[in-house]
PDB file of C-alpha atoms and ligand atoms in Angstrom:
ATOM      1  CA  MET A  65      -7.650   5.493   0.951  1.00 92.00           C
ATOM      2  CA  THR A  66      -3.908   5.460   0.306  1.00 97.00           C
ATOM      3  CA  SER A  67      -2.069   2.773   2.236  1.00 98.00           C
ATOM      4  CA  ILE A  68       1.343   3.813   3.527  1.00 98.00           C
ATOM      5  CA  VAL A  69       4.016   1.605   5.073  1.00 98.00           C
ATOM      6  CA  ILE A  70       6.866   3.376   6.865  1.00 99.00           C
ATOM      7  CA  LEU A  71      10.262   1.748   7.385  1.00 98.00           C
ATOM      8  CA  ILE A  72      12.523   2.866  10.221  1.00 98.00           C
ATOM      9  CA  SER A  73      15.693   1.752  11.972  1.00 98.00           C
ATOM     10  CA  GLY A  74      15.842   3.972  15.034  1.00 97.00           C
ATOM     11  CA  ARG A  75      14.109   6.744  16.911  1.00 97.00           C
ATOM     12  CA  GLY A  76      11.692   7.407  14.043  1.00 98.00           C
ATOM     13  CA  SER A  77      11.188  11.129  14.438  1.00 98.00           C
ATOM     14  CA  ASN A  78      10.437  11.534  10.732  1.00 98.00           C
ATOM     15  CA  MET A  79       7.869   8.746  10.931  1.00 98.00           C
ATOM     16  CA  GLU A  80       6.378  10.535  13.941  1.00 98.00           C
ATOM     17  CA  ALA A  81       6.154  13.807  11.998  1.00 98.00           C
ATOM     18  CA  ILE A  82       4.316  12.021   9.186  1.00 98.00           C
ATOM     19  CA  VAL A  83       1.903  10.249  11.547  1.00 98.00           C
ATOM     20  CA  ARG A  84       1.152  13.504  13.366  1.00 98.00           C
ATOM     21  CA  ALA A  85       0.553  15.408  10.124  1.00 98.00           C
ATOM     22  CA  ALA A  86      -1.716  12.634   8.844  1.00 98.00           C
ATOM     23  CA  GLN A  87      -3.808  12.869  11.993  1.00 97.00           C
ATOM     24  CA  LYS A  88      -3.846  16.646  12.246  1.00 98.00           C
ATOM     25  CA  GLU A  89      -4.727  17.214   8.602  1.00 98.00           C
ATOM     26  CA  ALA A  90      -6.998  14.147   8.384  1.00 97.00           C
ATOM     27  CA  TRP A  91      -5.207  12.772   5.323  1.00 98.00           C
ATOM     28  CA  PRO A  92      -7.182  10.426   3.099  1.00 97.00           C
ATOM     29  CA  ALA A  93      -4.523   7.871   3.907  1.00 98.00           C
ATOM     30  CA  LYS A  94      -3.819   5.146   6.364  1.00 97.00           C
ATOM     31  CA  ILE A  95      -0.452   4.472   7.954  1.00 98.00           C
ATOM     32  CA  SER A  96      -0.910   0.727   7.590  1.00 98.00           C
ATOM     33  CA  ALA A  97       2.274  -0.316   9.364  1.00 98.00           C
ATOM     34  CA  VAL A  98       5.613   0.787  10.719  1.00 98.00           C
ATOM     35  CA  ILE A  99       8.355  -1.783  10.154  1.00 98.00           C
ATOM     36  CA  SER A 100      11.872  -1.733  11.588  1.00 98.00           C
ATOM     37  CA  ASN A 101      14.898  -3.856  10.781  1.00 98.00           C
ATOM     38  CA  ARG A 102      15.950  -3.339  14.407  1.00 98.00           C
ATOM     39  CA  PRO A 103      13.668  -4.860  17.045  1.00 97.00           C
ATOM     40  CA  ASP A 104      14.750  -2.217  19.583  1.00 97.00           C
ATOM     41  CA  ALA A 105      13.970   0.798  17.391  1.00 98.00           C
ATOM     42  CA  GLY A 106      12.453   3.488  19.598  1.00 97.00           C
ATOM     43  CA  GLY A 107       9.954   4.498  16.914  1.00 98.00           C
ATOM     44  CA  LEU A 108       8.100   1.187  17.233  1.00 98.00           C
ATOM     45  CA  ASP A 109       6.742   2.248  20.638  1.00 98.00           C
ATOM     46  CA  PHE A 110       5.400   5.486  19.212  1.00 98.00           C
ATOM     47  CA  ALA A 111       3.650   3.553  16.427  1.00 98.00           C
ATOM     48  CA  ARG A 112       2.122   1.083  18.883  1.00 98.00           C
ATOM     49  CA  SER A 113       0.896   3.876  21.112  1.00 97.00           C
ATOM     50  CA  HIS A 114      -0.886   5.305  18.069  1.00 97.00           C
ATOM     51  CA  ASN A 115      -2.507   1.975  17.255  1.00 97.00           C
ATOM     52  CA  ILE A 116      -0.413   1.461  14.165  1.00 98.00           C
ATOM     53  CA  PRO A 117       0.739  -2.107  13.551  1.00 98.00           C
ATOM     54  CA  ALA A 118       4.454  -2.092  14.410  1.00 98.00           C
ATOM     55  CA  GLU A 119       6.623  -4.959  13.293  1.00 98.00           C
ATOM     56  CA  SER A 120      10.269  -5.775  13.218  1.00 98.00           C
ATOM     57  CA  LEU A 121      12.219  -7.954  10.841  1.00 98.00           C
ATOM     58  CA  ASP A 122      15.740  -8.366  12.117  1.00 98.00           C
ATOM     59  CA  HIS A 123      18.195  -8.287   9.203  1.00 98.00           C
ATOM     60  CA  ARG A 124      20.760 -10.161  11.333  1.00 97.00           C
ATOM     61  CA  GLN A 125      18.581 -13.269  11.090  1.00 98.00           C
ATOM     62  CA  PHE A 126      19.119 -13.476   7.337  1.00 98.00           C
ATOM     63  CA  GLU A 127      22.155 -14.809   5.596  1.00 97.00           C
ATOM     64  CA  SER A 128      22.118 -12.401   2.685  1.00 98.00           C
ATOM     65  CA  ARG A 129      20.861  -8.990   1.690  1.00 98.00           C
ATOM     66  CA  GLN A 130      18.746 -10.676  -0.998  1.00 98.00           C
ATOM     67  CA  ALA A 131      17.076 -12.976   1.510  1.00 98.00           C
ATOM     68  CA  PHE A 132      16.314 -10.134   3.908  1.00 98.00           C
ATOM     69  CA  ASP A 133      14.911  -7.892   1.206  1.00 98.00           C
ATOM     70  CA  ALA A 134      12.747 -10.717  -0.159  1.00 98.00           C
ATOM     71  CA  ALA A 135      11.287 -11.310   3.310  1.00 98.00           C
ATOM     72  CA  LEU A 136      10.814  -7.583   3.796  1.00 98.00           C
ATOM     73  CA  ILE A 137       8.892  -7.294   0.522  1.00 98.00           C
ATOM     74  CA  LYS A 138       6.655 -10.143   1.644  1.00 98.00           C
ATOM     75  CA  LEU A 139       5.947  -8.478   4.986  1.00 98.00           C
ATOM     76  CA  ILE A 140       5.391  -5.015   3.507  1.00 98.00           C
ATOM     77  CA  ASP A 141       3.051  -6.381   0.845  1.00 98.00           C
ATOM     78  CA  THR A 142       0.721  -7.897   3.414  1.00 98.00           C
ATOM     79  CA  TYR A 143      -0.285  -4.245   3.976  1.00 98.00           C
ATOM     80  CA  GLN A 144      -0.841  -3.601   0.243  1.00 98.00           C
ATOM     81  CA  PRO A 145       0.925  -0.249   0.244  1.00 98.00           C
ATOM     82  CA  ASP A 146       0.466   2.430  -2.387  1.00 98.00           C
ATOM     83  CA  LEU A 147       3.510   4.142  -0.932  1.00 98.00           C
ATOM     84  CA  VAL A 148       6.534   2.934   1.025  1.00 98.00           C
ATOM     85  CA  VAL A 149       8.308   5.614   3.037  1.00 98.00           C
ATOM     86  CA  LEU A 150      11.905   5.157   4.171  1.00 98.00           C
ATOM     87  CA  ALA A 151      12.334   7.234   7.309  1.00 98.00           C
ATOM     88  CA  GLY A 152      15.793   6.738   8.714  1.00 97.00           C
ATOM     89  CA  PHE A 153      15.857   3.183   7.362  1.00 98.00           C
ATOM     90  CA  MET A 154      19.566   2.444   7.497  1.00 95.00           C
ATOM     91  CA  ARG A 155      19.849  -0.336   4.941  1.00 96.00           C
ATOM     92  CA  ILE A 156      21.193  -0.470   1.436  1.00 94.00           C
ATOM     93  CA  LEU A 157      18.409  -1.917  -0.679  1.00 97.00           C
ATOM     94  CA  THR A 158      18.748  -4.532  -3.391  1.00 97.00           C
ATOM     95  CA  ALA A 159      17.823  -3.749  -6.985  1.00 97.00           C
ATOM     96  CA  ASP A 160      14.929  -6.214  -6.660  1.00 98.00           C
ATOM     97  CA  PHE A 161      13.485  -4.275  -3.740  1.00 98.00           C
ATOM     98  CA  VAL A 162      13.838  -0.915  -5.464  1.00 98.00           C
ATOM     99  CA  GLN A 163      12.290  -2.220  -8.689  1.00 97.00           C
ATOM    100  CA  HIS A 164       9.408  -3.828  -6.819  1.00 98.00           C
ATOM    101  CA  TYR A 165       8.375  -0.440  -5.369  1.00 98.00           C
ATOM    102  CA  GLU A 166       9.410   1.721  -8.301  1.00 96.00           C
ATOM    103  CA  GLY A 167       7.555   5.036  -8.339  1.00 96.00           C
ATOM    104  CA  ARG A 168       6.134   4.468  -4.859  1.00 98.00           C
ATOM    105  CA  LEU A 169       9.275   4.477  -2.718  1.00 98.00           C
ATOM    106  CA  LEU A 170      10.363   7.696  -1.014  1.00 98.00           C
ATOM    107  CA  ASN A 171      13.425   8.441   1.092  1.00 98.00           C
ATOM    108  CA  ILE A 172      14.715  11.384   3.080  1.00 98.00           C
ATOM    109  CA  HIS A 173      18.403  12.141   3.065  1.00 98.00           C
ATOM    110  CA  PRO A 174      20.012  14.743   5.341  1.00 98.00           C
ATOM    111  CA  SER A 175      21.823  16.776   2.698  1.00 98.00           C
ATOM    112  CA  LEU A 176      21.073  18.849  -0.350  1.00 98.00           C
ATOM    113  CA  LEU A 177      21.483  16.027  -2.842  1.00 97.00           C
ATOM    114  CA  PRO A 178      23.403  15.380  -5.008  1.00 97.00           C
ATOM    115  CA  LEU A 179      25.845  16.764  -2.436  1.00 98.00           C
ATOM    116  CA  PHE A 180      27.009  14.434   0.315  1.00 98.00           C
ATOM    117  CA  PRO A 181      25.394  11.057  -0.357  1.00 96.00           C
ATOM    118  CA  GLY A 182      26.060   8.251   2.123  1.00 95.00           C
ATOM    119  CA  LEU A 183      26.673   8.554   5.839  1.00 96.00           C
ATOM    120  CA  ALA A 184      27.951  11.360   8.098  1.00 98.00           C
ATOM    121  CA  THR A 185      26.462  14.059   5.890  1.00 98.00           C
ATOM    122  CA  HIS A 186      26.779  16.795   8.522  1.00 98.00           C
ATOM    123  CA  GLU A 187      30.471  16.051   8.983  1.00 98.00           C
ATOM    124  CA  GLN A 188      30.874  16.071   5.211  1.00 98.00           C
ATOM    125  CA  ALA A 189      29.170  19.463   4.952  1.00 98.00           C
ATOM    126  CA  LEU A 190      31.350  20.995   7.667  1.00 98.00           C
ATOM    127  CA  GLU A 191      34.485  19.589   6.101  1.00 98.00           C
ATOM    128  CA  ALA A 192      33.530  20.975   2.716  1.00 98.00           C
ATOM    129  CA  GLY A 193      32.958  24.407   4.274  1.00 98.00           C
ATOM    130  CA  VAL A 194      29.601  24.949   2.566  1.00 98.00           C
ATOM    131  CA  GLN A 195      27.475  27.933   3.630  1.00 97.00           C
ATOM    132  CA  GLU A 196      24.230  26.020   3.343  1.00 98.00           C
ATOM    133  CA  HIS A 197      23.178  22.479   4.019  1.00 98.00           C
ATOM    134  CA  GLY A 198      19.813  20.781   4.190  1.00 98.00           C
ATOM    135  CA  ALA A 199      17.678  17.762   3.455  1.00 98.00           C
ATOM    136  CA  THR A 200      16.104  16.119   0.430  1.00 98.00           C
ATOM    137  CA  VAL A 201      13.027  13.968  -0.112  1.00 98.00           C
ATOM    138  CA  HIS A 202      13.492  11.888  -3.239  1.00 98.00           C
ATOM    139  CA  PHE A 203      12.186   8.848  -5.054  1.00 98.00           C
ATOM    140  CA  VAL A 204      14.464   5.891  -4.586  1.00 97.00           C
ATOM    141  CA  THR A 205      16.323   4.488  -7.548  1.00 94.00           C
ATOM    142  CA  GLU A 206      19.041   1.894  -7.687  1.00 91.00           C
ATOM    143  CA  ALA A 207      21.811   4.466  -7.224  1.00 85.00           C
ATOM    144  CA  LEU A 208      22.280   5.138  -3.507  1.00 81.00           C
ATOM    145  CA  ASP A 209      20.891   8.531  -2.436  1.00 85.00           C
ATOM    146  CA  HIS A 210      19.952   9.489  -5.961  1.00 88.00           C
ATOM    147  CA  GLY A 211      16.641   9.585  -7.723  1.00 95.00           C
ATOM    148  CA  PRO A 212      14.145  12.271  -8.658  1.00 97.00           C
ATOM    149  CA  ILE A 213      14.022  15.061  -6.079  1.00 98.00           C
ATOM    150  CA  VAL A 214      10.577  15.877  -4.703  1.00 98.00           C
ATOM    151  CA  LEU A 215      11.343  18.567  -2.140  1.00 98.00           C
ATOM    152  CA  GLN A 216      14.400  20.095  -0.486  1.00 98.00           C
ATOM    153  CA  ALA A 217      14.968  22.393   2.470  1.00 98.00           C
ATOM    154  CA  SER A 218      18.106  24.399   3.034  1.00 98.00           C
ATOM    155  CA  VAL A 219      19.499  25.773   6.284  1.00 98.00           C
ATOM    156  CA  PRO A 220      22.469  28.056   6.925  1.00 98.00           C
ATOM    157  CA  VAL A 221      25.726  26.681   8.254  1.00 98.00           C
ATOM    158  CA  VAL A 222      26.951  29.031  10.998  1.00 97.00           C
ATOM    159  CA  SER A 223      30.290  29.478  12.640  1.00 96.00           C
ATOM    160  CA  GLY A 224      30.734  27.227  15.632  1.00 97.00           C
ATOM    161  CA  ASP A 225      28.477  24.558  14.136  1.00 98.00           C
ATOM    162  CA  THR A 226      29.226  20.979  15.070  1.00 98.00           C
ATOM    163  CA  PRO A 227      27.776  17.935  13.331  1.00 98.00           C
ATOM    164  CA  ASP A 228      25.195  17.820  16.144  1.00 98.00           C
ATOM    165  CA  THR A 229      24.029  21.433  15.947  1.00 98.00           C
ATOM    166  CA  LEU A 230      23.817  21.140  12.184  1.00 98.00           C
ATOM    167  CA  ALA A 231      21.951  17.839  12.402  1.00 98.00           C
ATOM    168  CA  GLN A 232      19.386  19.418  14.723  1.00 98.00           C
ATOM    169  CA  ARG A 233      18.837  22.366  12.385  1.00 98.00           C
ATOM    170  CA  VAL A 234      18.411  20.029   9.425  1.00 98.00           C
ATOM    171  CA  LEU A 235      16.144  17.607  11.301  1.00 98.00           C
ATOM    172  CA  LYS A 236      13.690  20.406  12.085  1.00 98.00           C
ATOM    173  CA  GLN A 237      13.317  20.945   8.337  1.00 98.00           C
ATOM    174  CA  GLU A 238      13.073  17.211   7.656  1.00 98.00           C
ATOM    175  CA  HIS A 239      10.003  17.163   9.868  1.00 98.00           C
ATOM    176  CA  ILE A 240       8.449  19.839   7.659  1.00 98.00           C
ATOM    177  CA  ILE A 241       9.351  18.576   4.198  1.00 98.00           C
ATOM    178  CA  TYR A 242       8.731  14.844   4.634  1.00 98.00           C
ATOM    179  CA  PRO A 243       5.058  15.119   5.654  1.00 98.00           C
ATOM    180  CA  ARG A 244       4.553  17.707   2.910  1.00 98.00           C
ATOM    181  CA  ALA A 245       6.053  15.482   0.220  1.00 98.00           C
ATOM    182  CA  VAL A 246       4.029  12.476   1.347  1.00 98.00           C
ATOM    183  CA  ARG A 247       0.889  14.601   1.296  1.00 98.00           C
ATOM    184  CA  TRP A 248       1.644  15.643  -2.298  1.00 98.00           C
ATOM    185  CA  PHE A 249       2.002  11.985  -3.217  1.00 98.00           C
ATOM    186  CA  ILE A 250      -1.294  10.918  -1.690  1.00 98.00           C
ATOM    187  CA  ASP A 251      -3.058  13.903  -3.252  1.00 98.00           C
ATOM    188  CA  ASN A 252      -1.760  12.742  -6.645  1.00 98.00           C
ATOM    189  CA  ARG A 253       0.068  15.995  -7.213  1.00 98.00           C
ATOM    190  CA  ILE A 254       3.362  14.439  -8.227  1.00 98.00           C
ATOM    191  CA  SER A 255       4.536  13.322 -11.633  1.00 97.00           C
ATOM    192  CA  ILE A 256       7.995  12.406 -12.848  1.00 96.00           C
ATOM    193  CA  ASP A 257       9.292  13.670 -16.177  1.00 93.00           C
ATOM    194  CA  GLN A 258      12.679  12.115 -16.979  1.00 87.00           C
ATOM    195  CA  ASN A 259      14.503  12.760 -13.728  1.00 92.00           C
ATOM    196  CA  ARG A 260      12.457  15.755 -12.704  1.00 96.00           C
ATOM    197  CA  VAL A 261       9.554  15.745 -10.274  1.00 98.00           C
ATOM    198  CA  LEU A 262       6.681  18.045 -11.182  1.00 98.00           C
ATOM    199  CA  VAL A 263       4.121  19.161  -8.624  1.00 98.00           C
ATOM    200  CA  SER A 264       0.721  20.340  -9.745  1.00 98.00           C
ATOM    201  CA  PRO A 265      -0.626  22.778  -9.000  1.00 98.00           C
ATOM    202  CA  PRO A 266       2.928  24.097  -8.717  1.00 97.00           C
ATOM    203  CA  GLU A 267       4.351  24.750  -5.290  1.00 98.00           C
ATOM    204  CA  SER A 268       7.894  25.550  -4.262  1.00 98.00           C
ATOM    205  CA  GLN A 269      10.046  22.445  -4.104  1.00 98.00           C
ATOM    206  CA  LEU A 270      12.741  24.247  -2.133  1.00 98.00           C
ATOM    207  CA  LEU A 271      12.185  25.672   1.339  1.00 98.00           C
ATOM    208  CA  VAL A 272      14.833  28.122   2.457  1.00 98.00           C
ATOM    209  CA  SER A 273      15.066  28.350   6.206  1.00 96.00           C
ATOM    210  CA  GLN A 274      16.987  31.180   7.864  1.00 94.00           C
ATOM    211  CA  ASP A 275      16.744  29.522  11.291  1.00 90.00           C
ATOM    212  CA  LYS A 276      20.072  29.309  13.060  1.00 87.00           C
TER     213      LYS A 276
HETATM  214  C1  LIG B 220      17.348  11.514   9.646  1.00 95.08           C
HETATM  215  O1  LIG B 220      18.268  12.556   9.694  1.00 95.08           O
HETATM  216  C2  LIG B 220      17.253  10.965   8.258  1.00 95.08           C
HETATM  217  O2  LIG B 220      17.346  11.938   7.272  1.00 95.08           O
HETATM  218  C3  LIG B 220      18.464  10.082   8.222  1.00 95.08           C
HETATM  219  O3  LIG B 220      18.516   9.468   9.479  1.00 95.08           O
HETATM  220  C4  LIG B 220      17.844  10.303  10.421  1.00 95.08           C
HETATM  221  C5  LIG B 220      16.723   9.477  10.991  1.00 95.08           C
HETATM  222  O4  LIG B 220      16.081  10.127  12.027  1.00 95.08           O
HETATM  223  N1  LIG B 220      18.441   9.177   7.103  1.00 95.08           N
HETATM  224  P1  LIG B 220      14.692   9.596  12.582  1.00 95.08           P
HETATM  225  O5  LIG B 220      14.843   8.108  12.851  1.00 95.08           O
HETATM  226  O6  LIG B 220      13.643   9.883  11.567  1.00 95.08           O
HETATM  227  O7  LIG B 220      14.484  10.345  13.852  1.00 95.08           O
END
């Protein structure tokens, strides 16, 4: 049984999508814990109401990024995870943290990476005037918002879009691709060759949504 720990910072809708998919499809996996760096993260209530251990570790209580990440590793490892899923976890991670979970650390980023790393991706997309935008599930490496791409979803950008309308359109796809990518991982369908993620048996690693 694959043990999964999910890290969040806020409402946790991606975490919720993963938990729901795991239940609905009876994954051979256990969501062992949901951990937030913000004690008031809304997603913690959802986890608790689904009988998933929900913990918070407040980064403001630590004097350095190193100290927080070391404590976070300790807490996560009490759940012996095979996979750590970053789902709206709004922290820059230390190299030590990333190395500790190398090959078993996934993130979702709301853009078609390598376009628009960092924050305010929807604003960035509108400013750039791109015709399509989207989201990316990728393995985490030391470079922020980089790392081997597992699965992407694209959506159209339409006239009149605001960062909010675009965010909503992208989020709907996030809720599709993140559970799918995690499922591939637990089913051992993923391998990494250089910087490229291979899925076997092959399945499209790009979903193209026409939803407006
Ligand atoms: C998502 O758009 C995610 O891609 C980004 O932050 C948002 C988190 O949303 N990193 P939620 O907490 O999963 O609802």
